[in-house]
Tab-separated table of C-alpha atoms in Angstrom:
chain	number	residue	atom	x	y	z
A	10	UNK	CA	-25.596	-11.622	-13.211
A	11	UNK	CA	-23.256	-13.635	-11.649
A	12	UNK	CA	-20.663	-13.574	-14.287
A	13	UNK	CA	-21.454	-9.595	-14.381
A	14	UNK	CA	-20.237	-9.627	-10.645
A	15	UNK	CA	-17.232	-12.360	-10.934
A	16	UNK	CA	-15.436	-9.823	-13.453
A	17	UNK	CA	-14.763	-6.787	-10.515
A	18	UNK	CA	-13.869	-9.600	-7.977
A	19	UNK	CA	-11.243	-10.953	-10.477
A	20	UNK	CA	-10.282	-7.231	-11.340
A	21	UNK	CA	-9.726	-6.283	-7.751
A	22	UNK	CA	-7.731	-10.074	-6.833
A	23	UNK	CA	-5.451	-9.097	-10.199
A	24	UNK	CA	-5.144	-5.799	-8.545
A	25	UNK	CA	-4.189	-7.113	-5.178
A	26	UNK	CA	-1.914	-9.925	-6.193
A	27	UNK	CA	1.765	-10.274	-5.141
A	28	UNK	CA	2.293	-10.946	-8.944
A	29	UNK	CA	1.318	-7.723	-10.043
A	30	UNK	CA	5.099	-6.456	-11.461
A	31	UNK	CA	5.650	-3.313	-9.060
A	32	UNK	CA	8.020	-4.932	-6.801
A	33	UNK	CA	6.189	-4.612	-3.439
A	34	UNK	CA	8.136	-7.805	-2.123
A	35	UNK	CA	11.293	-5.932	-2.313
A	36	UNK	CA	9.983	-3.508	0.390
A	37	UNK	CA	9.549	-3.687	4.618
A	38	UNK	CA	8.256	-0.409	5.093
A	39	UNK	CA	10.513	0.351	8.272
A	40	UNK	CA	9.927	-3.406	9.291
A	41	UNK	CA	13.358	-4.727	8.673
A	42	UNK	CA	14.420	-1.945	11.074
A	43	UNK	CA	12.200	-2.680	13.429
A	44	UNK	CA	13.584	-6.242	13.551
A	45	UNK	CA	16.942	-5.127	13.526
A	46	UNK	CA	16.165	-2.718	16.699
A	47	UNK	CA	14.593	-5.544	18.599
A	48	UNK	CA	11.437	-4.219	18.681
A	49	UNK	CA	9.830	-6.747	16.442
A	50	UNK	CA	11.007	-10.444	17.360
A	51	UNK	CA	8.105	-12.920	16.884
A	52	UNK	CA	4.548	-13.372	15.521
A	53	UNK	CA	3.257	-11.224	18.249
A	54	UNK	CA	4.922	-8.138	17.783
A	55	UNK	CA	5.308	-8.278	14.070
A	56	UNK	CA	1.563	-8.678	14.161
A	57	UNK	CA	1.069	-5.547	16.240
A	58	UNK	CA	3.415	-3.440	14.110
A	59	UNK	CA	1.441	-4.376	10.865
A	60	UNK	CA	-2.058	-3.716	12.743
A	61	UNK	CA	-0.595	-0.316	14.302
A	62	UNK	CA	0.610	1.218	10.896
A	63	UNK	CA	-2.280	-0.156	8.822
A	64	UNK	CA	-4.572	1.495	12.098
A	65	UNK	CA	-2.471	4.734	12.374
A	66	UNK	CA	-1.379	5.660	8.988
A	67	UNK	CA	-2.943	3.622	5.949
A	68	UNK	CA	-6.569	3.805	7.837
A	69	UNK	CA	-6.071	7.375	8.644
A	70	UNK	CA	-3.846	8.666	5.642
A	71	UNK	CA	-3.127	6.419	2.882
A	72	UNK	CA	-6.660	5.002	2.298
A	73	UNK	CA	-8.585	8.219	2.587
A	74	UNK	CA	-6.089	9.512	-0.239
A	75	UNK	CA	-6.799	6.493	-2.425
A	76	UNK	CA	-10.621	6.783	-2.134
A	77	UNK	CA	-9.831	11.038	-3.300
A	78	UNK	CA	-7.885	9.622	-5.936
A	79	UNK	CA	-10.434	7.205	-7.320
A	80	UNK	CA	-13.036	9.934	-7.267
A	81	UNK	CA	-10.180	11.953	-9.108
A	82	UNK	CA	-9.833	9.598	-11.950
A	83	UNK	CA	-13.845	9.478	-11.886
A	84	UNK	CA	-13.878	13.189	-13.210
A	85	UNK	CA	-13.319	14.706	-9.780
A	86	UNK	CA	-10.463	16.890	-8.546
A	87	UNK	CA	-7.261	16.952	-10.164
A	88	UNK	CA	-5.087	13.545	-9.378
A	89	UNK	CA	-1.871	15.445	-10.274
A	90	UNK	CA	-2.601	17.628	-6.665
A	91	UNK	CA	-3.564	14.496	-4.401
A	92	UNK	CA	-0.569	12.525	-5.776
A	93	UNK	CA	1.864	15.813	-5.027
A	94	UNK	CA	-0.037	15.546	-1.035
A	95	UNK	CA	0.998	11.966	-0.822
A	96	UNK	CA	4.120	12.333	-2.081
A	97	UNK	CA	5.132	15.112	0.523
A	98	UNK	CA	3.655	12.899	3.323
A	99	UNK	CA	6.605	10.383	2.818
A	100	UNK	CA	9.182	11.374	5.773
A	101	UNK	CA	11.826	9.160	4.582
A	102	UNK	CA	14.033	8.313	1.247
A	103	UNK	CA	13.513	4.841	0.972
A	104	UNK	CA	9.641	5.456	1.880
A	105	UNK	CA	9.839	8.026	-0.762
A	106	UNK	CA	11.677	6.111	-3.896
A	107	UNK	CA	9.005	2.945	-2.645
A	108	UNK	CA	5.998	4.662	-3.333
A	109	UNK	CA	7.654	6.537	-6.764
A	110	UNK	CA	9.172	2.839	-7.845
A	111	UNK	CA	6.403	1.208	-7.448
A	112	UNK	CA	4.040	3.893	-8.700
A	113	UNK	CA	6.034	4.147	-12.224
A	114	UNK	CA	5.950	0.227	-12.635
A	115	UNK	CA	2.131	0.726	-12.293
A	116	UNK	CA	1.765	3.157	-14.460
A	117	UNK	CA	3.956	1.916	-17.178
A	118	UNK	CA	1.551	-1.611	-17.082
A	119	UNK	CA	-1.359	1.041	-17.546
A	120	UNK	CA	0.211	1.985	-21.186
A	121	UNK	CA	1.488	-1.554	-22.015
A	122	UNK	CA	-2.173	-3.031	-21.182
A	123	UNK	CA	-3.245	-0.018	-23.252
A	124	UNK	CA	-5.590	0.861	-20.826
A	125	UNK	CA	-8.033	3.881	-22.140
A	126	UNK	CA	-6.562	7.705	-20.846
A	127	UNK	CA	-3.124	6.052	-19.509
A	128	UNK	CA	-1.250	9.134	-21.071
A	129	UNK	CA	-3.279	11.197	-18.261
A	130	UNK	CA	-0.885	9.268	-16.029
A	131	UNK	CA	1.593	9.140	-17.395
A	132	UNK	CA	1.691	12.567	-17.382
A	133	UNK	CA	2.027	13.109	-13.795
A	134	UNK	CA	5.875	13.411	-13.464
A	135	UNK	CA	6.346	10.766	-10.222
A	136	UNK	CA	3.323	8.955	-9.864
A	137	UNK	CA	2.538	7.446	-6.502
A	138	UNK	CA	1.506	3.931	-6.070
A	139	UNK	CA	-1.910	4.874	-4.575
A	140	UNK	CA	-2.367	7.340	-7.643
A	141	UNK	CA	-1.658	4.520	-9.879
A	142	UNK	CA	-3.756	2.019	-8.000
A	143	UNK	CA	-6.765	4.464	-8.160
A	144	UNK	CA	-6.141	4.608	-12.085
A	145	UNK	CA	-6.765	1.335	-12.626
A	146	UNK	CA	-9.553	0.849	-10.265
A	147	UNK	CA	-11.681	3.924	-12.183
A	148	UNK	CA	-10.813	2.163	-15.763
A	149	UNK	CA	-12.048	-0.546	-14.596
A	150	UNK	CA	-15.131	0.698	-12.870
A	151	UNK	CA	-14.408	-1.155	-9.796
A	152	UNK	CA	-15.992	-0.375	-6.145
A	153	UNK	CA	-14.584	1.599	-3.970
A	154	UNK	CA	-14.748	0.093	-0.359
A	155	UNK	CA	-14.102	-3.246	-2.295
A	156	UNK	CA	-11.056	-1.657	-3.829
A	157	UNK	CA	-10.033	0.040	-0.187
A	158	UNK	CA	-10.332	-3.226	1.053
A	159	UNK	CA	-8.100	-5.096	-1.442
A	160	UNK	CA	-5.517	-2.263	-1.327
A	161	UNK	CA	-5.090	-3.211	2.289
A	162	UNK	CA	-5.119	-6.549	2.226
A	163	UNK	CA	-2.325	-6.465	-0.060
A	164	UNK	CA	-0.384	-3.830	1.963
A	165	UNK	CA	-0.872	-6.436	4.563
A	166	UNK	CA	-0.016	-9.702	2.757
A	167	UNK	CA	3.234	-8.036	1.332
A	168	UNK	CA	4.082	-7.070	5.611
A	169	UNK	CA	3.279	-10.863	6.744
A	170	UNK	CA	5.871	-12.173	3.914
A	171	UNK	CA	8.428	-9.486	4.832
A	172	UNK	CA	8.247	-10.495	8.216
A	173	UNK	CA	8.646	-14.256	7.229
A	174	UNK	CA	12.064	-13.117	6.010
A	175	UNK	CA	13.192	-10.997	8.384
A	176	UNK	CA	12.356	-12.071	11.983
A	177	UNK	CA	11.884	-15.089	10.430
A	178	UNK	CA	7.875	-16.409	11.149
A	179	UNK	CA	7.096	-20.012	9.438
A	180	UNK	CA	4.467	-19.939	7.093
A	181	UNK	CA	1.875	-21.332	9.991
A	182	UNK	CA	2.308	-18.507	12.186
A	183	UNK	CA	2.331	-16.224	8.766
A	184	UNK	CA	-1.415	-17.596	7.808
A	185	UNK	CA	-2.262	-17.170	11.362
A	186	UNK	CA	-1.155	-13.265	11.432
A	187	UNK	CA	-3.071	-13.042	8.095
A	188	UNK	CA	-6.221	-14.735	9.515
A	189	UNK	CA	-6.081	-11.793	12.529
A	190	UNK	CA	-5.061	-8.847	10.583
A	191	UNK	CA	-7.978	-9.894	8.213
A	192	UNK	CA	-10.171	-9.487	10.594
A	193	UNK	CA	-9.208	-5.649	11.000
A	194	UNK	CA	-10.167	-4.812	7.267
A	195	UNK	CA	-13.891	-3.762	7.313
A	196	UNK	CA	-13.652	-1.376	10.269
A	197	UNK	CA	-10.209	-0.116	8.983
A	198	UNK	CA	-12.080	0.985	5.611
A	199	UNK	CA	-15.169	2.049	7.382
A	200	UNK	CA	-13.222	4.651	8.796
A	201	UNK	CA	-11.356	5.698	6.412
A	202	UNK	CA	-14.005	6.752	4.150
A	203	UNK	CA	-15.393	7.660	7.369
A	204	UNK	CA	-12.865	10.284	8.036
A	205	UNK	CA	-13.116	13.889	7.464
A	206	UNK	CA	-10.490	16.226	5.813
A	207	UNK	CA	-9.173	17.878	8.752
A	208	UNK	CA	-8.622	14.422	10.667
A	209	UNK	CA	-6.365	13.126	7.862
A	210	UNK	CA	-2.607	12.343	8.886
A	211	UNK	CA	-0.142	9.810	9.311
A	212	UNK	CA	1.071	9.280	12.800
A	213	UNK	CA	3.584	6.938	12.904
A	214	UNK	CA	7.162	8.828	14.019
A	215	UNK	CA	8.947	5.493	15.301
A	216	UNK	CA	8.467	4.349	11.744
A	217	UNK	CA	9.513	7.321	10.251
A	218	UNK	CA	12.891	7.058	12.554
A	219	UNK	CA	13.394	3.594	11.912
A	220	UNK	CA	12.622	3.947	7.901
A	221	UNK	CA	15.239	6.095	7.986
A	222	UNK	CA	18.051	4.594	10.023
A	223	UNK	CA	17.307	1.208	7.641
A	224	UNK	CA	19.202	3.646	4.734
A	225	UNK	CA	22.500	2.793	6.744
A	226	UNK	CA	21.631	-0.571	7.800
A	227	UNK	CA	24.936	-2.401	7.961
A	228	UNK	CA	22.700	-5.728	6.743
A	229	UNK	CA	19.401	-5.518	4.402
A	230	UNK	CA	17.628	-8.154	2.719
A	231	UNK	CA	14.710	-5.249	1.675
A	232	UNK	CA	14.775	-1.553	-0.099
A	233	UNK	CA	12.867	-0.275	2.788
């Protein structure tokens, strides 16, 4: 039994690892932006950025989407349609080509890993990351609120290191961010699955602006 239950957990940690090869650490999300605007200058408010868009749009957009697209995979409603809603939710390029970049790396693991029905996802012409993400967690029969929950925690890991290169933070007041955002995980999954249809939005504009002002950015260390 326990090895039975070890095999998910090291499923879902492969899953959530910076070394998985879709380039997430290439990516700020709007954060390098934010730095460059002033509105993010130290562990404080680079902590209360992450928490705000992981409250306001993964908790109440992103996740509910991923837990669809799981079901999706599972034999439910057609992925191809979720991953076309997701896609049209991105307000920016660079938020755009992330999720598409990122997405396609994903899927083109799937067929290199040979993992069973990867031509069904392949088939989708841009693949999402969340669509790809789901793929893999269905293949792999893994839990869904465990799967939720390792999603975001490696949304949020990948945020902490971006801001250790761009405000700068040193790696103590990174593990201290981590050790406070992780505290947010449970009750941001809990309502996300919580959520009903109609609630289901983004609501992040100041992102949005600042995602797309980053495209001119005289200096970037990040795509996004």
């Amino acid at each position: 039994m326990a090895k039975a239950a070890a095999l998910p957990l090291a499923r879902l940690l492969q899953l959530a690892s910076p070394a998985l090869p879709v380039g997430a650490y290439s990516y700020s999300q709007g954060l390098e932006s934010a730095v460059e605007a002033g509105v993010v200058h130290d562990r404080a408010s680079a902590q209360q950025w992450i928490n705000d868009v992981a409250a306001l749009s993964l908790a109440r957009w992103e996740l509910p989407l991923l837990a669809k697209l799981i079901a999706a995979w599972q034999g439910g409603p057609d992925a191809a349609m979720i991953n076309a809603r997701f896609l049209a939710s991105r307000e920016s390029a660079e938020l755009r080509a992330e999720t598409v970049q990122m997405g396609y790396s994903l899927a083109r693991l799937a067929a290199q890993l040979e993992i069973p029905r990867h031509e069904e996802l392949e088939a989708i012409e841009e693949p999402v990351f969340p669509t790809a993400f789901a793929f893999f967690v269905a293949a792999w029969k893994l839990p869904v609120r465990e799967a939720l929950s390792a999603y975001l925690w490696s949304w949020m890991e990948n945020a902490v290191m971006a801001a250790v290169k761009c405000v700068p933070l040193g790696q103590t007041d990174a593990q201290r961010a981590l050790l406070d955002l992780g505290d947010h995980i449970d009750t941001l999954v809990t309502e996300a699955l919580d959520l009903d249809e109609d609630a289901m939005a983004p609501s992040l504009p100041r992102m949005a602006l600042l995602s797309a002002r980053h495209e001119t950015q005289y200096s970037r260390l990040f795509r996004s």
